[in-house]
Every structure is written in structure tokens, then in C-alpha cells.
Amino acid sequence: MAVDEGGQVDTVAFDRIPEPFTPRRHIEYARLLDELSRALEEGDAVIVGAIATRSAALNQALDFDPAPDHPRWGTV
């Protein structure tokens, strides 16, 4: 899944945004990374896709340039 609204992103400015992630969120990212490593070793594309989708949903918390009509991400 991808959301591409077109246009350009100033990646330097984007990287300066403070990450609003809680310790719990960091733990979730660590868990996803561990699961991704296993899924890649096992060649499990379904799990890789689920992890990528969850990671994308988590990153929406940065809300850098949201589209006003973009639906909210559901639970993945």
C-alpha cells in the first residue's frame, strides 16, 4: 500500500521533525524489525507486506503533509 500525493518533499526539513513516538512505539518498531528479519529469512511475502503496511501506518503519526481528504489508517 502506498499513498503518493505527488509533489516534492523537502527531506532535510522532514528529517528535522521531532518524532512523536513513545517508548511503546519504539518497542513496536523493534518487534516489527525482528518479525521482518524472520519473514525475510523464511521468504514469507505475506508477513513482509503486513509489516510494511503497519510501519507505514505508524509513520503517519508524523503527519508531515496530510491530505485533508485522506481516510484515516485503520488497524493493521
CSV table of N, CA and C in Angstrom, one decimal:
chain,number,residue,atom,x,y,z
A,1,MET,N,0.8,-1.2,0.0
A,1,MET,CA,0.0,0.0,0.0
A,1,MET,C,0.9,1.2,0.0
A,2,ALA,N,0.5,2.2,-0.8
A,2,ALA,CA,1.3,3.5,-0.8
A,2,ALA,C,0.3,4.6,-0.9
A,3,VAL,N,0.7,5.8,-0.4
A,3,VAL,CA,0.0,7.0,-0.5
A,3,VAL,C,1.0,8.0,-1.2
A,4,ASP,N,0.7,8.4,-2.4
A,4,ASP,CA,1.5,9.3,-3.1
A,4,ASP,C,0.7,10.4,-3.6
A,5,GLU,N,0.8,11.6,-2.9
A,5,GLU,CA,0.0,12.7,-3.3
A,5,GLU,C,0.7,13.6,-4.3
A,6,GLY,N,1.8,13.1,-4.8
A,6,GLY,CA,2.6,13.9,-5.8
A,6,GLY,C,3.4,15.0,-5.2
A,7,GLY,N,4.0,15.8,-6.0
A,7,GLY,CA,4.8,16.9,-5.5
A,7,GLY,C,6.1,16.5,-5.0
A,8,GLN,N,6.7,17.4,-4.2
A,8,GLN,CA,8.1,17.2,-3.7
A,8,GLN,C,8.0,17.3,-2.1
A,9,VAL,N,9.0,16.6,-1.5
A,9,VAL,CA,9.2,16.7,-0.1
A,9,VAL,C,10.6,17.2,0.2
A,10,ASP,N,10.7,18.2,1.0
A,10,ASP,CA,12.0,18.7,1.5
A,10,ASP,C,12.5,17.7,2.5
A,11,THR,N,13.3,16.8,2.1
A,11,THR,CA,13.7,15.7,3.0
A,11,THR,C,14.5,16.2,4.2
A,12,VAL,N,15.3,17.3,4.0
A,12,VAL,CA,16.0,17.9,5.1
A,12,VAL,C,15.1,18.4,6.2
A,13,ALA,N,14.1,19.2,5.8
A,13,ALA,CA,13.1,19.7,6.7
A,13,ALA,C,12.3,18.5,7.3
A,14,PHE,N,11.9,17.5,6.5
A,14,PHE,CA,11.2,16.4,7.0
A,14,PHE,C,12.0,15.7,8.1
A,15,ASP,N,13.3,15.5,7.9
A,15,ASP,CA,14.1,14.8,8.9
A,15,ASP,C,14.3,15.6,10.2
A,16,ARG,N,14.0,16.9,10.2
A,16,ARG,CA,14.1,17.7,11.4
A,16,ARG,C,12.8,17.7,12.2
A,17,ILE,N,11.8,17.0,11.8
A,17,ILE,CA,10.6,16.9,12.5
A,17,ILE,C,10.8,16.1,13.7
A,18,PRO,N,10.5,16.5,15.0
A,18,PRO,CA,10.7,15.7,16.1
A,18,PRO,C,9.7,14.5,16.0
A,19,GLU,N,10.3,13.3,16.3
A,19,GLU,CA,9.4,12.1,16.2
A,19,GLU,C,8.6,12.0,17.5
A,20,PRO,N,7.3,11.9,17.3
A,20,PRO,CA,6.4,11.9,18.5
A,20,PRO,C,6.2,10.5,19.0
A,21,PHE,N,7.2,9.6,18.9
A,21,PHE,CA,7.0,8.2,19.2
A,21,PHE,C,7.3,8.0,20.7
A,22,THR,N,6.4,7.3,21.3
A,22,THR,CA,6.5,6.9,22.7
A,22,THR,C,7.4,5.7,22.9
A,23,PRO,N,7.9,5.4,24.1
A,23,PRO,CA,8.7,4.2,24.3
A,23,PRO,C,7.9,2.9,23.8
A,24,ARG,N,6.6,2.9,24.0
A,24,ARG,CA,5.8,1.8,23.5
A,24,ARG,C,5.9,1.7,22.0
A,25,ARG,N,5.9,2.8,21.3
A,25,ARG,CA,6.0,2.8,19.8
A,25,ARG,C,7.4,2.3,19.4
A,26,HIS,N,8.4,2.7,20.1
A,26,HIS,CA,9.8,2.2,19.8
A,26,HIS,C,9.9,0.7,20.0
A,27,ILE,N,9.2,0.2,21.0
A,27,ILE,CA,9.2,-1.3,21.2
A,27,ILE,C,8.4,-1.9,20.0
A,28,GLU,N,7.4,-1.3,19.6
A,28,GLU,CA,6.6,-1.9,18.4
A,28,GLU,C,7.5,-2.0,17.2
A,29,TYR,N,8.2,-0.9,16.9
A,29,TYR,CA,9.1,-0.9,15.8
A,29,TYR,C,10.2,-2.0,15.9
A,30,ALA,N,10.7,-2.1,17.1
A,30,ALA,CA,11.7,-3.2,17.3
A,30,ALA,C,11.2,-4.6,17.0
A,31,ARG,N,9.9,-4.8,17.5
A,31,ARG,CA,9.2,-6.0,17.3
A,31,ARG,C,9.0,-6.3,15.8
A,32,LEU,N,8.6,-5.2,15.1
A,32,LEU,CA,8.4,-5.3,13.6
A,32,LEU,C,9.7,-5.6,12.9
A,33,LEU,N,10.8,-5.0,13.3
A,33,LEU,CA,12.1,-5.3,12.7
A,33,LEU,C,12.5,-6.8,12.9
A,34,ASP,N,12.3,-7.3,14.1
A,34,ASP,CA,12.5,-8.7,14.4
A,34,ASP,C,11.7,-9.6,13.5
A,35,GLU,N,10.4,-9.3,13.4
A,35,GLU,CA,9.5,-10.1,12.6
A,35,GLU,C,9.9,-10.0,11.1
A,36,LEU,N,10.3,-8.8,10.7
A,36,LEU,CA,10.7,-8.7,9.3
A,36,LEU,C,11.9,-9.5,9.0
A,37,SER,N,12.9,-9.5,9.9
A,37,SER,CA,14.1,-10.4,9.7
A,37,SER,C,13.7,-11.8,9.5
A,38,ARG,N,12.8,-12.3,10.4
A,38,ARG,CA,12.4,-13.7,10.3
A,38,ARG,C,11.6,-14.0,9.0
A,39,ALA,N,10.7,-13.0,8.7
A,39,ALA,CA,9.9,-13.2,7.4
A,39,ALA,C,10.8,-13.2,6.2
A,40,LEU,N,11.8,-12.4,6.2
A,40,LEU,CA,12.7,-12.4,5.0
A,40,LEU,C,13.5,-13.7,4.9
A,41,GLU,N,14.0,-14.1,6.1
A,41,GLU,CA,14.7,-15.4,6.1
A,41,GLU,C,13.9,-16.6,5.6
A,42,GLU,N,12.6,-16.5,5.9
A,42,GLU,CA,11.7,-17.6,5.6
A,42,GLU,C,11.0,-17.3,4.2
A,43,GLY,N,11.3,-16.2,3.6
A,43,GLY,CA,10.7,-15.9,2.3
A,43,GLY,C,9.2,-15.7,2.4
A,44,ASP,N,8.7,-15.2,3.5
A,44,ASP,CA,7.2,-15.0,3.7
A,44,ASP,C,6.8,-13.6,3.3
A,45,ALA,N,6.4,-13.5,2.0
A,45,ALA,CA,6.0,-12.2,1.4
A,45,ALA,C,4.7,-11.6,2.1
A,46,VAL,N,3.8,-12.5,2.5
A,46,VAL,CA,2.6,-12.0,3.2
A,46,VAL,C,2.9,-11.3,4.5
A,47,ILE,N,3.8,-11.9,5.3
A,47,ILE,CA,4.2,-11.2,6.5
A,47,ILE,C,5.0,-9.9,6.2
A,48,VAL,N,5.9,-10.0,5.3
A,48,VAL,CA,6.7,-8.8,4.9
A,48,VAL,C,5.7,-7.6,4.5
A,49,GLY,N,4.7,-8.0,3.7
A,49,GLY,CA,3.7,-7.0,3.3
A,49,GLY,C,2.9,-6.4,4.5
A,50,ALA,N,2.5,-7.3,5.5
A,50,ALA,CA,1.8,-6.8,6.7
A,50,ALA,C,2.7,-5.9,7.5
A,51,ILE,N,3.9,-6.3,7.6
A,51,ILE,CA,4.9,-5.4,8.4
A,51,ILE,C,5.1,-4.1,7.7
A,52,ALA,N,5.2,-4.1,6.4
A,52,ALA,CA,5.4,-2.8,5.7
A,52,ALA,C,4.2,-1.9,5.9
A,53,THR,N,3.0,-2.5,5.8
A,53,THR,CA,1.7,-1.8,6.0
A,53,THR,C,1.6,-1.2,7.3
A,54,ARG,N,2.0,-2.0,8.4
A,54,ARG,CA,1.9,-1.5,9.7
A,54,ARG,C,2.9,-0.3,10.0
A,55,SER,N,4.1,-0.5,9.4
A,55,SER,CA,5.1,0.5,9.5
A,55,SER,C,4.7,1.8,8.9
A,56,ALA,N,4.1,1.7,7.7
A,56,ALA,CA,3.6,2.9,7.0
A,56,ALA,C,2.5,3.6,7.8
A,57,ALA,N,1.6,2.8,8.4
A,57,ALA,CA,0.5,3.4,9.3
A,57,ALA,C,1.1,4.1,10.5
A,58,LEU,N,2.1,3.5,11.1
A,58,LEU,CA,2.8,4.1,12.3
A,58,LEU,C,3.4,5.4,11.9
A,59,ASN,N,4.0,5.5,10.7
A,59,ASN,CA,4.7,6.7,10.3
A,59,ASN,C,3.8,7.8,9.9
A,60,GLN,N,2.5,7.5,9.8
A,60,GLN,CA,1.5,8.6,9.5
A,60,GLN,C,1.4,9.5,10.7
A,61,ALA,N,1.9,9.1,11.9
A,61,ALA,CA,1.9,9.9,13.1
A,61,ALA,C,2.7,11.2,12.9
A,62,LEU,N,3.7,11.1,11.9
A,62,LEU,CA,4.5,12.3,11.6
A,62,LEU,C,3.6,13.4,11.0
A,63,ASP,N,2.6,13.0,10.2
A,63,ASP,CA,1.6,13.9,9.7
A,63,ASP,C,2.3,15.1,9.0
A,64,PHE,N,3.4,14.8,8.2
A,64,PHE,CA,4.2,15.9,7.6
A,64,PHE,C,3.4,16.8,6.7
A,65,ASP,N,2.6,16.2,5.8
A,65,ASP,CA,1.8,16.9,4.8
A,65,ASP,C,0.6,16.1,4.5
A,66,PRO,N,-0.3,16.0,5.4
A,66,PRO,CA,-1.5,15.2,5.2
A,66,PRO,C,-2.5,15.8,4.2
A,67,ALA,N,-3.1,14.9,3.4
A,67,ALA,CA,-4.2,15.3,2.5
A,67,ALA,C,-5.4,15.4,3.4
A,68,PRO,N,-6.2,16.6,3.2
A,68,PRO,CA,-7.3,16.7,4.1
A,68,PRO,C,-8.4,15.7,3.9
A,69,ASP,N,-8.4,15.1,2.7
A,69,ASP,CA,-9.5,14.1,2.4
A,69,ASP,C,-9.0,12.6,2.5
A,70,HIS,N,-7.8,12.5,3.0
A,70,HIS,CA,-7.2,11.1,3.1
A,70,HIS,C,-7.9,10.4,4.2
A,71,PRO,N,-8.4,9.2,4.0
A,71,PRO,CA,-9.0,8.4,5.1
A,71,PRO,C,-8.0,8.1,6.1
A,72,ARG,N,-8.4,8.0,7.4
A,72,ARG,CA,-7.5,7.6,8.5
A,72,ARG,C,-7.1,6.1,8.3
A,73,TRP,N,-5.9,5.8,8.7
A,73,TRP,CA,-5.4,4.4,8.6
A,73,TRP,C,-6.2,3.6,9.7
A,74,GLY,N,-6.6,2.4,9.3
A,74,GLY,CA,-7.2,1.5,10.2
A,74,GLY,C,-6.2,0.7,10.9
A,75,THR,N,-6.6,-0.2,11.8
A,75,THR,CA,-5.7,-1.1,12.4
A,75,THR,C,-5.2,-2.2,11.5
A,76,VAL,N,-3.9,-2.4,11.4
A,76,VAL,CA,-3.3,-3.4,10.5
A,76,VAL,C,-2.8,-4.5,11.4
